[in-house]
mmCIF file of C-alpha atoms in Angstrom:
data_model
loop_
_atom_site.group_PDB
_atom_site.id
_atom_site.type_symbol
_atom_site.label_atom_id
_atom_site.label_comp_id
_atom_site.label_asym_id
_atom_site.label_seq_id
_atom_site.Cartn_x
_atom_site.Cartn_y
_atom_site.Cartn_z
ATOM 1 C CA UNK Y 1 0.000 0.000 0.000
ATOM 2 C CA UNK Y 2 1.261 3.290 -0.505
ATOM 3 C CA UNK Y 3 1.578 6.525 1.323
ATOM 4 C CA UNK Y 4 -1.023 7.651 -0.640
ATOM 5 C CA UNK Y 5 -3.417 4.816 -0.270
ATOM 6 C CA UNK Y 6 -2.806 4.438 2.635
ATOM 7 C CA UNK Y 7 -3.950 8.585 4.152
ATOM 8 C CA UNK Y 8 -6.604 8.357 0.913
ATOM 9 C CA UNK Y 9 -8.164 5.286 3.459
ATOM 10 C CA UNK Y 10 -8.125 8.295 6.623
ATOM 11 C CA UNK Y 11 -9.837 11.067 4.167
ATOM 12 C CA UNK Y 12 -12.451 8.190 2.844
ATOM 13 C CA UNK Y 13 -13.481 7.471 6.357
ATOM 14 C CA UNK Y 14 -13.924 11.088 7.280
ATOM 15 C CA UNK Y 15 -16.147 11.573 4.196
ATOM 16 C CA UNK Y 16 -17.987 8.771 4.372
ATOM 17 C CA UNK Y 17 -19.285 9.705 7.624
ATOM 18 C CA UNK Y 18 -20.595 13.106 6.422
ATOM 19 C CA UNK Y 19 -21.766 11.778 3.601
ATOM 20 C CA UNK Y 20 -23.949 9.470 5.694
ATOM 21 C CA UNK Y 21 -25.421 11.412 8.009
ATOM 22 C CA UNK Y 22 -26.571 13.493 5.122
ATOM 23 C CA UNK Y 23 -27.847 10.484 3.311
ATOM 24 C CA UNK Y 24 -29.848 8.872 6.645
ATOM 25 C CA UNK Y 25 -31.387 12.395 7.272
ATOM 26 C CA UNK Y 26 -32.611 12.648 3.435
ATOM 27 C CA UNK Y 27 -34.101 9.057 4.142
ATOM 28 C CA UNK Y 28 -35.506 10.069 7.050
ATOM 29 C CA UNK Y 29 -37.315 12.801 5.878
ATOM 30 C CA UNK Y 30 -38.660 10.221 3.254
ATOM 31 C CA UNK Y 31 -40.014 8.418 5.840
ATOM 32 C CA UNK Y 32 -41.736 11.089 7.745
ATOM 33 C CA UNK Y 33 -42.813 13.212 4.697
ATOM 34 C CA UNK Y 34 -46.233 14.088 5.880
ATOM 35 C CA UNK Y 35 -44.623 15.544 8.653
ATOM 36 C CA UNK Y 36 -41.936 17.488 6.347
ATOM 37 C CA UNK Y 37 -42.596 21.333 5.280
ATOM 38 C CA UNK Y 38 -39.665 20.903 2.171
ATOM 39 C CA UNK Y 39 -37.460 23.320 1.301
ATOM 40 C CA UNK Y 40 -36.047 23.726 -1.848
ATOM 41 C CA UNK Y 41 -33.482 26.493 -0.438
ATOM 42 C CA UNK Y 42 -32.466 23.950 1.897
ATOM 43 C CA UNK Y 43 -32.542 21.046 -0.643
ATOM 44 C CA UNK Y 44 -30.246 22.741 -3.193
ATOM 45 C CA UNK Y 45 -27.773 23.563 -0.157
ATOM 46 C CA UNK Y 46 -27.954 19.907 0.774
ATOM 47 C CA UNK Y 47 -26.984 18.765 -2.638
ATOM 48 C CA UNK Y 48 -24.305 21.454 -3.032
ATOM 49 C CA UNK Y 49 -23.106 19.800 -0.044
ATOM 50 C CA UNK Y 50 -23.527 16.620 -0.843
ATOM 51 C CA UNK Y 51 -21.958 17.480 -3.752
ATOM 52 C CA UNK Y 52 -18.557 18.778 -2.224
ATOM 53 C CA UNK Y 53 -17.741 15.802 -0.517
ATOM 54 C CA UNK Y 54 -17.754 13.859 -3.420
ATOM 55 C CA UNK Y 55 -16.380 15.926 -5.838
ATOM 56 C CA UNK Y 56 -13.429 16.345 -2.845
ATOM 57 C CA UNK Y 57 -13.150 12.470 -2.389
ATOM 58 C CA UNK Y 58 -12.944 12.235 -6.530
ATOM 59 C CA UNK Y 59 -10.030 15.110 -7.021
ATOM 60 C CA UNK Y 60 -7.986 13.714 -3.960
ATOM 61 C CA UNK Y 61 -6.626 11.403 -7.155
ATOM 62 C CA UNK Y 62 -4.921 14.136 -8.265
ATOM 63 C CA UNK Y 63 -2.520 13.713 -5.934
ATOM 64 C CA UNK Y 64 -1.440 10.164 -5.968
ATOM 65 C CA UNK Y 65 1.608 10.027 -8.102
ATOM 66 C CA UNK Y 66 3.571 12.740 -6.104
ATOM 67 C CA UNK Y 67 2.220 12.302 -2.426
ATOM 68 C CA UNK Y 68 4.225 12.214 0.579
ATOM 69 C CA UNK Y 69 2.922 12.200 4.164
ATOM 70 C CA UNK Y 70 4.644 15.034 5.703
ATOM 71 C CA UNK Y 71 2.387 18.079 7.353
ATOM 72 C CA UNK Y 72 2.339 20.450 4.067
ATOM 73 C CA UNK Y 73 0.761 17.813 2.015
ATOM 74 C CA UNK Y 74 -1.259 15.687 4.596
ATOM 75 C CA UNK Y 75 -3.052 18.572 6.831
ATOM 76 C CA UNK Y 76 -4.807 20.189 4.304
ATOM 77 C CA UNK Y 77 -6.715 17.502 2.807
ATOM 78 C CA UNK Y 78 -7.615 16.402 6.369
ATOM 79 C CA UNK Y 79 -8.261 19.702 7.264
ATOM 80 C CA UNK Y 80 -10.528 19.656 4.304
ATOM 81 C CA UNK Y 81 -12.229 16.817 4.860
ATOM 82 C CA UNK Y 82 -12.926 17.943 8.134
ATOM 83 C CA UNK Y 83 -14.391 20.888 7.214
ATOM 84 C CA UNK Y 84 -16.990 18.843 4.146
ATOM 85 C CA UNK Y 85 -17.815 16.482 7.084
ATOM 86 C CA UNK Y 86 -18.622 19.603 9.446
ATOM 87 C CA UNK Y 87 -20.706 21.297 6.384
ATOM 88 C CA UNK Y 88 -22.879 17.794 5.826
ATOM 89 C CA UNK Y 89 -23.440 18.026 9.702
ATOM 90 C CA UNK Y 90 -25.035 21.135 10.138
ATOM 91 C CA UNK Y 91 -26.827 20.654 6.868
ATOM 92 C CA UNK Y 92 -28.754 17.527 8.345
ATOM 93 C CA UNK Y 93 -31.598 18.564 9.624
ATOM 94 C CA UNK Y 94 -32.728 16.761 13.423
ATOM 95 C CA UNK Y 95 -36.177 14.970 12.712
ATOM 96 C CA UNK Y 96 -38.030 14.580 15.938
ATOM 97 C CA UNK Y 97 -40.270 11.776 16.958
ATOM 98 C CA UNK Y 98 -43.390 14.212 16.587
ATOM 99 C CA UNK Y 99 -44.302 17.129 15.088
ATOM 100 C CA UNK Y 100 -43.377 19.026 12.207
ATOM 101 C CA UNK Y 101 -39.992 19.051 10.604
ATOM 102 C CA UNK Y 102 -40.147 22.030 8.653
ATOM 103 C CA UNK Y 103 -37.095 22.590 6.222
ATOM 104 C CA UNK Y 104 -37.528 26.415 5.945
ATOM 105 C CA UNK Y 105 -37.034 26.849 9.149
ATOM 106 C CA UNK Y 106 -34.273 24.956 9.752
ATOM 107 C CA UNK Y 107 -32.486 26.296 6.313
ATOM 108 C CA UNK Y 108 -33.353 30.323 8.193
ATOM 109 C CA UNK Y 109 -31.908 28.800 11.452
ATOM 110 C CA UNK Y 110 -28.825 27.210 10.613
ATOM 111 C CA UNK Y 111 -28.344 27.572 6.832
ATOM 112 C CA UNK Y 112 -25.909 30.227 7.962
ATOM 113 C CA UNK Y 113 -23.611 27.980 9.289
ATOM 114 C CA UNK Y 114 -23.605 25.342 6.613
ATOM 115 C CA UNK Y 115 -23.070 28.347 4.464
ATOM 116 C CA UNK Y 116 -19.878 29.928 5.738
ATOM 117 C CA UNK Y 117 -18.729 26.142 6.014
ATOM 118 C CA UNK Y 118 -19.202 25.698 2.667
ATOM 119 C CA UNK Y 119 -16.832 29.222 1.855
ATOM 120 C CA UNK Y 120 -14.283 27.670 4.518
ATOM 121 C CA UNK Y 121 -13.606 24.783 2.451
ATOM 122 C CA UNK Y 122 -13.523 26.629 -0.644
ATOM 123 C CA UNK Y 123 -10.346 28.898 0.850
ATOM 124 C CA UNK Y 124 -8.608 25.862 2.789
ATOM 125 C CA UNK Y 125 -9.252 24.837 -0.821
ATOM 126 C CA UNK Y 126 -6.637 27.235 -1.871
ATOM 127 C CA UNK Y 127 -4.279 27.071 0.580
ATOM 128 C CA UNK Y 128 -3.696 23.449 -0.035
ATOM 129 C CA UNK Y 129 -3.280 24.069 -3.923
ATOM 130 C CA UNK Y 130 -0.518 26.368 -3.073
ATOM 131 C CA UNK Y 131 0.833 24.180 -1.021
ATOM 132 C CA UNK Y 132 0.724 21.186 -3.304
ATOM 133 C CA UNK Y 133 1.309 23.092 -6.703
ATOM 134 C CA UNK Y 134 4.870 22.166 -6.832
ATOM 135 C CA UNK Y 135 4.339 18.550 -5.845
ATOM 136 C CA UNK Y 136 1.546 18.103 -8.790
ATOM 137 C CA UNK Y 137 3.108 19.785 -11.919
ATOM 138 C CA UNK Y 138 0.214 22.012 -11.793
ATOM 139 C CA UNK Y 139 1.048 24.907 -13.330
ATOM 140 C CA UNK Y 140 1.289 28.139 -11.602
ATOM 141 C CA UNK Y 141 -1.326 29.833 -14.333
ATOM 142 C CA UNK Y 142 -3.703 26.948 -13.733
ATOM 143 C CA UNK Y 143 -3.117 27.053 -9.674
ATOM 144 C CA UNK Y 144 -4.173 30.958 -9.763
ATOM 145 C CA UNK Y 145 -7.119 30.080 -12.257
ATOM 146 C CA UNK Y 146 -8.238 27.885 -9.655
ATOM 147 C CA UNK Y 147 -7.908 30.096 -6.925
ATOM 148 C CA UNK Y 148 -9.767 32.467 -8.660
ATOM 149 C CA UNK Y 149 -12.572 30.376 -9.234
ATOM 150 C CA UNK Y 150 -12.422 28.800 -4.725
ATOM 151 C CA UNK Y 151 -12.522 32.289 -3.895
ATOM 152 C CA UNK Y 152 -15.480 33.042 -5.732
ATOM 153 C CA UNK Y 153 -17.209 30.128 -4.408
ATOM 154 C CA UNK Y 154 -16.435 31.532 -1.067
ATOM 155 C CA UNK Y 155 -17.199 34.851 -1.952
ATOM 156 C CA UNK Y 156 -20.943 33.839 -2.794
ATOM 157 C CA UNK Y 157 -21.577 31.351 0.044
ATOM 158 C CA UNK Y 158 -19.951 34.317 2.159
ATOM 159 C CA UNK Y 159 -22.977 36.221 0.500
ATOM 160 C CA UNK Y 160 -25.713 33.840 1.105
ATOM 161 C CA UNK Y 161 -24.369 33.865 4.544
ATOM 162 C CA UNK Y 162 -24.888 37.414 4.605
ATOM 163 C CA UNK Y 163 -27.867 38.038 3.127
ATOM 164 C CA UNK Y 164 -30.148 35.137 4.218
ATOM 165 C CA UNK Y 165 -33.555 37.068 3.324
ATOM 166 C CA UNK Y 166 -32.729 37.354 0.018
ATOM 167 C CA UNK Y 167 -34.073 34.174 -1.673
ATOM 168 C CA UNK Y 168 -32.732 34.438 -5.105
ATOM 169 C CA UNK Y 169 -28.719 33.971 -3.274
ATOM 170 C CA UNK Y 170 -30.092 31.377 -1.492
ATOM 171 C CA UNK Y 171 -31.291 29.364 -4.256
ATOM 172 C CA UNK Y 172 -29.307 30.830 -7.031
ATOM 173 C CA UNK Y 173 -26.218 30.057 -4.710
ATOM 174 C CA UNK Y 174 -26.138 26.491 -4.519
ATOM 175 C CA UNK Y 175 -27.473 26.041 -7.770
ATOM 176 C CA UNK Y 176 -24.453 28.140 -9.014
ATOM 177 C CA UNK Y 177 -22.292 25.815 -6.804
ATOM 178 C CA UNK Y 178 -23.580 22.320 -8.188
ATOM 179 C CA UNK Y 179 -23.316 23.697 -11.679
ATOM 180 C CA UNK Y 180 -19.416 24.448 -10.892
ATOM 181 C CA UNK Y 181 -18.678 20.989 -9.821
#
């Protein structure tokens, strides 16, 4: 097994998990539809994060061929995965044994937080292409191209964070995110 392999096993686990208790909640919610007031704000933002784990898990390849487990390399991507696992958490919603479960309010409640989440990973995002841009034969053009694009990812989930009222951001947002993955 190699180094690679071997940490790719450690970032699997931690996305797995997020990944799952997004999943469960979305069956969940199946299961007690009558009970559910949906959301599509909230649905979009669950799919945009559902979305960044596994687009995450799928570009972690990029790194096999030159990886070496030292702290510049090996952090980030934890850190990373961290931070898509924390996102999936506070975008799954707590379904109660009774009563309603309404999605709007939980999106105007918490959405914030899933939101500025979302923008963390996008600049961690960045700082661990700079740090691995010499170890990929990235280019430096591409690396800033790609920057360019993370930071404007954060830059509008920093905006839906912002400006929760305004529904267009919060369903243009995620839709813009999906679209960009």
């Amino acid at each position: 097994m190699t180094a690679f392999e071997f940490f790719t096993v450690l970032l699997s686990f931690v996305v797995s998990l997020g990944v799952a208790s997004l999943l469960l909640a979305v069956s969940r919610l199946i299961q007690e539809a009558p009970r559910v007031h949906f959301s599509l704000t909230w649905a979009l933002w669950a799919a945009a994060v559902f979305s960044l784990q596994i687009v995450f898990w799928f570009r972690s390849w990029t790194y096999h061929d030159n990886f070496a487990i030292k702290t510049a390399t090996s952090l980030p991507p934890l850190v990373l995965a961290i931070i898509a696992f924390i996102a999936c958490g506070l975008a799954t919603p707590q379904t109660p044994d009774t009563g309603p479960i309404d999605l709007r309010e939980f999106h105007a409640k918490q959405g914030r937080k899933y939101q500025i989440g979302y923008a963390a990973f996008m600049l961690v995002a960045i700082v661990q292409g700079a740090l691995m841009n010499d170890t990929t034969g990235i280019s430096y053009g591409s690396f800033l191209d790609d920057a360019v694009v993370l930071a404007t990812l954060a830059l509008i989930a920093i905006a839906a964070a912002i400006f929760r009222r305004q529904r267009w951001l919060q369903i243009g947002a995620p839709i813009v995110f999906l679209v960009s993955s």
